[in-house]
Coordinates of N, CA, C and O in Angstrom, one line a residue:
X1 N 103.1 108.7 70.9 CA 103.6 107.7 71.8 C 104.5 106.7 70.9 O 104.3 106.5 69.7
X2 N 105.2 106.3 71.5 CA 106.7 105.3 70.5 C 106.3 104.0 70.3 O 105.1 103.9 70.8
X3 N 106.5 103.3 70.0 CA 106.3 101.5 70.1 C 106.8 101.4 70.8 O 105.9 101.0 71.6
X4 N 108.1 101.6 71.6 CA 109.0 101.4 73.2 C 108.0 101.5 73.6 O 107.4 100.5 73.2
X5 N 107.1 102.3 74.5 CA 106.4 102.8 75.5 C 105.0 102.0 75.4 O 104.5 101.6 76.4
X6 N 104.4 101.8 73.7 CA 103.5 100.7 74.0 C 104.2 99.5 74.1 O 103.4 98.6 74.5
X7 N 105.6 99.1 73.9 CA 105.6 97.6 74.5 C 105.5 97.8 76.1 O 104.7 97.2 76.8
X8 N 106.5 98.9 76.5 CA 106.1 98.7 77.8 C 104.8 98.8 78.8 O 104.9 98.6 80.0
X9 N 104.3 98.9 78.5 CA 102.8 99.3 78.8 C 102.3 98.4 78.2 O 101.1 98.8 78.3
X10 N 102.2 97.2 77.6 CA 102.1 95.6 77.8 C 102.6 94.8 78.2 O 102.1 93.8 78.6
X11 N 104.2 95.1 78.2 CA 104.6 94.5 78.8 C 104.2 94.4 80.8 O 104.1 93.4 81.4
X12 N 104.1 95.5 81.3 CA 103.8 96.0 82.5 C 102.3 95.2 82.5 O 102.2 94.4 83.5
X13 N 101.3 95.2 81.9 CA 99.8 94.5 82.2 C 100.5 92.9 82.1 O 100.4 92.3 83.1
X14 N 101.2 92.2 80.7 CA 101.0 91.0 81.1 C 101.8 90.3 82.4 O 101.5 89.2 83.0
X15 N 103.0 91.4 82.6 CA 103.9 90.6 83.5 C 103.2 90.8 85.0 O 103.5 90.1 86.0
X16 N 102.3 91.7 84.9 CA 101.7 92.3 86.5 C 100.4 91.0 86.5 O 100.3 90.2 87.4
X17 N 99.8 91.0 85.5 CA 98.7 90.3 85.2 C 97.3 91.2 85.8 O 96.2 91.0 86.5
X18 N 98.0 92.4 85.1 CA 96.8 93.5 85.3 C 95.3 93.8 84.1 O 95.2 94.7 83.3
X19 N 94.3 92.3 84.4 CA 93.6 92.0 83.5 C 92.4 93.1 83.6 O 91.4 92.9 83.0
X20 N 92.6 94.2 84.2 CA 91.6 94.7 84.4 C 92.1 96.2 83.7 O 91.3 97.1 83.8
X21 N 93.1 96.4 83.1 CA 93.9 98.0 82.6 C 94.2 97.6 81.5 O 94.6 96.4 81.5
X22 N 94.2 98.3 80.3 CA 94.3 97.9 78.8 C 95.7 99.2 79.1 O 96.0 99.8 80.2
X23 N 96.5 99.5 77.4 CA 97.1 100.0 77.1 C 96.8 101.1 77.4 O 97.5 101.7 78.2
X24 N 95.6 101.8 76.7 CA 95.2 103.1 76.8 C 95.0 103.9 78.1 O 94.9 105.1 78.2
X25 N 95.0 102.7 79.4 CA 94.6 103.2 80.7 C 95.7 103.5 80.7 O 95.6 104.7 81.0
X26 N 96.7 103.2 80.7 CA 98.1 103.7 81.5 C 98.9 104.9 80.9 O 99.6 104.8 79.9
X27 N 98.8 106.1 81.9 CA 99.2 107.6 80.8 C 100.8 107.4 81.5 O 101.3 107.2 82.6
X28 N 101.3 107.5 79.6 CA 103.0 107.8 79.8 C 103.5 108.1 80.6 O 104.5 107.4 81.0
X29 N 102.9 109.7 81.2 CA 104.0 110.1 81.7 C 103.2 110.1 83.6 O 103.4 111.1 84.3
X30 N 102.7 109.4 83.9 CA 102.2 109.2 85.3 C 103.1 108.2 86.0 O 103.7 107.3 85.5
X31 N 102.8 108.6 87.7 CA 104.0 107.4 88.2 C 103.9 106.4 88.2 O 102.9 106.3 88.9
X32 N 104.4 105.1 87.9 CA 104.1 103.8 87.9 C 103.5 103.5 89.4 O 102.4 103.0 89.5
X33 N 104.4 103.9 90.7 CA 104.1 103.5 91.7 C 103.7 104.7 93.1 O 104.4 105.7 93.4
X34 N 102.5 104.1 93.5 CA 101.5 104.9 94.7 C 100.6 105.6 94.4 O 99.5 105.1 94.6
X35 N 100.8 107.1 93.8 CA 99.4 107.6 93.3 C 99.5 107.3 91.9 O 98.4 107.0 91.5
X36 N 100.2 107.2 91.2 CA 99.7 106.7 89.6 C 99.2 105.1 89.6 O 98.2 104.7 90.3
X37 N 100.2 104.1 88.6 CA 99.2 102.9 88.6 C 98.9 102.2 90.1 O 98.0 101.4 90.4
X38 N 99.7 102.7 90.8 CA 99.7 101.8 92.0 C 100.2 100.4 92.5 O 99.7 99.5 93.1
X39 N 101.4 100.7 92.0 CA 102.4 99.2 92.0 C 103.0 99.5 93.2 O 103.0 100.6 93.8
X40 N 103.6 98.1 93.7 CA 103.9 98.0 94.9 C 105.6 97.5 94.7 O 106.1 97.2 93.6
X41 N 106.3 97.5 95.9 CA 107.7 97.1 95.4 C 107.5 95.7 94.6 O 107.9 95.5 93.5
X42 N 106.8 94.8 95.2 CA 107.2 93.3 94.4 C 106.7 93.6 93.0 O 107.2 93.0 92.2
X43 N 105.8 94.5 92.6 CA 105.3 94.6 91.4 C 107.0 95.1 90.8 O 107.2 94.6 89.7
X44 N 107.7 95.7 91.3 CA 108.7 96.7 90.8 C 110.0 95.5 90.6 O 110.8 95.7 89.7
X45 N 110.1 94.3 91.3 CA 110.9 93.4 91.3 C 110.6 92.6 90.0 O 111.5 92.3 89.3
X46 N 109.7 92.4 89.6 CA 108.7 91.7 89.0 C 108.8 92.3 87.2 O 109.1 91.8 86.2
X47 N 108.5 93.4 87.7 CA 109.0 94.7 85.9 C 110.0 94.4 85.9 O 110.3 93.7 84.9
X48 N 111.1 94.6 86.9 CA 112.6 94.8 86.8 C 113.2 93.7 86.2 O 114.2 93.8 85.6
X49 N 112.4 92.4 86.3 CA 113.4 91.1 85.6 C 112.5 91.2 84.2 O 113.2 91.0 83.2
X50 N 111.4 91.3 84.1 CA 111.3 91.1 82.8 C 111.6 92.4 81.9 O 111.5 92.0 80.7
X51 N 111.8 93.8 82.1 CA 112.6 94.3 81.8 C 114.3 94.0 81.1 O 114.7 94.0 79.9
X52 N 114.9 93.7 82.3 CA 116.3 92.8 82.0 C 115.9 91.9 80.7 O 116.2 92.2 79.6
X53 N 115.1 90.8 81.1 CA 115.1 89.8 80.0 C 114.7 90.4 78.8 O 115.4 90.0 77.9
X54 N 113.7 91.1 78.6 CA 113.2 91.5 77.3 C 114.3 92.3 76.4 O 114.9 91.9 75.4
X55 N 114.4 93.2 77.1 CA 115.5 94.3 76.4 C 117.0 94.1 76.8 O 117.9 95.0 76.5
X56 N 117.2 93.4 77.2 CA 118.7 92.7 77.9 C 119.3 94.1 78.0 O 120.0 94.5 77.1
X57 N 118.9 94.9 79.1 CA 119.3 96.1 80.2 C 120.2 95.8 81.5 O 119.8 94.8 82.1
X58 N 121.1 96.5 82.0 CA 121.4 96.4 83.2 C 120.9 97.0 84.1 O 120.7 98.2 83.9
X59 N 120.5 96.3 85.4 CA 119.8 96.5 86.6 C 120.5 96.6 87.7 O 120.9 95.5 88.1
X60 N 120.6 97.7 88.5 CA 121.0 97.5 89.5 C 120.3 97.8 91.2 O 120.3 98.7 92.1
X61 N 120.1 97.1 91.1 CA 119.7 97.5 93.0 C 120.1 98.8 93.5 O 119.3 99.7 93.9
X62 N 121.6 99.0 93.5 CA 122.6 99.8 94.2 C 122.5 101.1 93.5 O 122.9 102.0 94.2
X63 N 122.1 101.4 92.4 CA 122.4 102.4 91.8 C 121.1 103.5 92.0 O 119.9 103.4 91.8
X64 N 121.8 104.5 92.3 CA 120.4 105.1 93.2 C 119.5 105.7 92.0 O 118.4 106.2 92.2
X65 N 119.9 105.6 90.9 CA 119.1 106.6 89.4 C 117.6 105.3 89.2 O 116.5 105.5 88.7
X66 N 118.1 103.9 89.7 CA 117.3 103.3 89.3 C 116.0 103.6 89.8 O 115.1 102.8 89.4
X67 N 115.5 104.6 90.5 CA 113.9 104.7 91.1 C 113.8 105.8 90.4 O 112.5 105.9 90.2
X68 N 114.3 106.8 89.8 CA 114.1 107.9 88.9 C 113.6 107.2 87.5 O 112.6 107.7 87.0
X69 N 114.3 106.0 86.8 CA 114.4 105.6 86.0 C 112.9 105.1 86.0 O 112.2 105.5 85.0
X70 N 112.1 104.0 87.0 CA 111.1 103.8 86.7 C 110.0 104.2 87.6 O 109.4 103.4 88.3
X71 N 110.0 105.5 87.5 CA 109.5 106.6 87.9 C 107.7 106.4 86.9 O 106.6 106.6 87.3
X72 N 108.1 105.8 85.3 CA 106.6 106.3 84.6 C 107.2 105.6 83.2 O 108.4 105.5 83.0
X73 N 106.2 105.0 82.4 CA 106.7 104.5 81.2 C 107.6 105.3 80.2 O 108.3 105.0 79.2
X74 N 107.3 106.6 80.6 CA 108.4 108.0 79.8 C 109.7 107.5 80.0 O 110.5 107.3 79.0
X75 N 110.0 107.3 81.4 CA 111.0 107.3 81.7 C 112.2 105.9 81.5 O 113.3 105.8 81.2
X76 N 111.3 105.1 81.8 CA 111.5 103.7 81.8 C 112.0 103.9 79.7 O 113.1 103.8 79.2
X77 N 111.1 104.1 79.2 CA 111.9 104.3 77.8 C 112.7 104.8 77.7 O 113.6 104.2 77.1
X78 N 113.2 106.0 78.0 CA 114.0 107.0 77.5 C 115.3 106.3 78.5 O 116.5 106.5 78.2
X79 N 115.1 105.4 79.6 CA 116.3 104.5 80.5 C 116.7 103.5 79.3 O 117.9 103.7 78.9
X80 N 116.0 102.7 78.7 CA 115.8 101.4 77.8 C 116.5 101.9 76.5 O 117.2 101.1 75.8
X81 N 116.3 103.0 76.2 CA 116.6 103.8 74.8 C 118.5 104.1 74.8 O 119.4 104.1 74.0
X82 N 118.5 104.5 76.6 CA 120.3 104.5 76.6 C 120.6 103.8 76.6 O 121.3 103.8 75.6
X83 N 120.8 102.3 77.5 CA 121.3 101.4 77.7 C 121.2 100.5 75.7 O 121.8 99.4 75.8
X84 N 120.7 100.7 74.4 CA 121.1 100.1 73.8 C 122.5 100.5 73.1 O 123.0 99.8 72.2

């Protein structure tokens, strides 16, 4: 697992304020949202700015790759890893 993927995967518990899931609970490559962790869109609004802020990424609503993109913390890195 990379450092990218454990920040994100802290980042995702503190910004969610998911005090009850540590790092290790959250497997890379599972879906962030419905049957994996079970995030909800506001949870997804929520990642998506502190996302932006952290890693100064462009975000777009409109762009349809963006739900592919944060699909699972795999993905969400390997998105984070292009945009530098």
């Amino acid at each position: 697992m990379s450092n990218l993927e454990l920040e994100i995967k802290q980042l995702i518990i503190d910004t969610l304020n998911l005090e009850d899931i540590t790092v290790d609970d959250i497997i890379t490559e599972d879906p962030l949202f419905n049957d994996g962790l079970g995030l909800d869109s506001i949870d997804a609004l929520e990642l998506g700015l502190a996302i932006k802020n952290k890693y100064n990424v462009l975000l777009s609503a409109e762009n349809e790759q963006m739900r592919e993109h944060f699909y699972s913390v795999q993905t969400l890195a390997k998105f984070i890893e292009s945009q530098k």
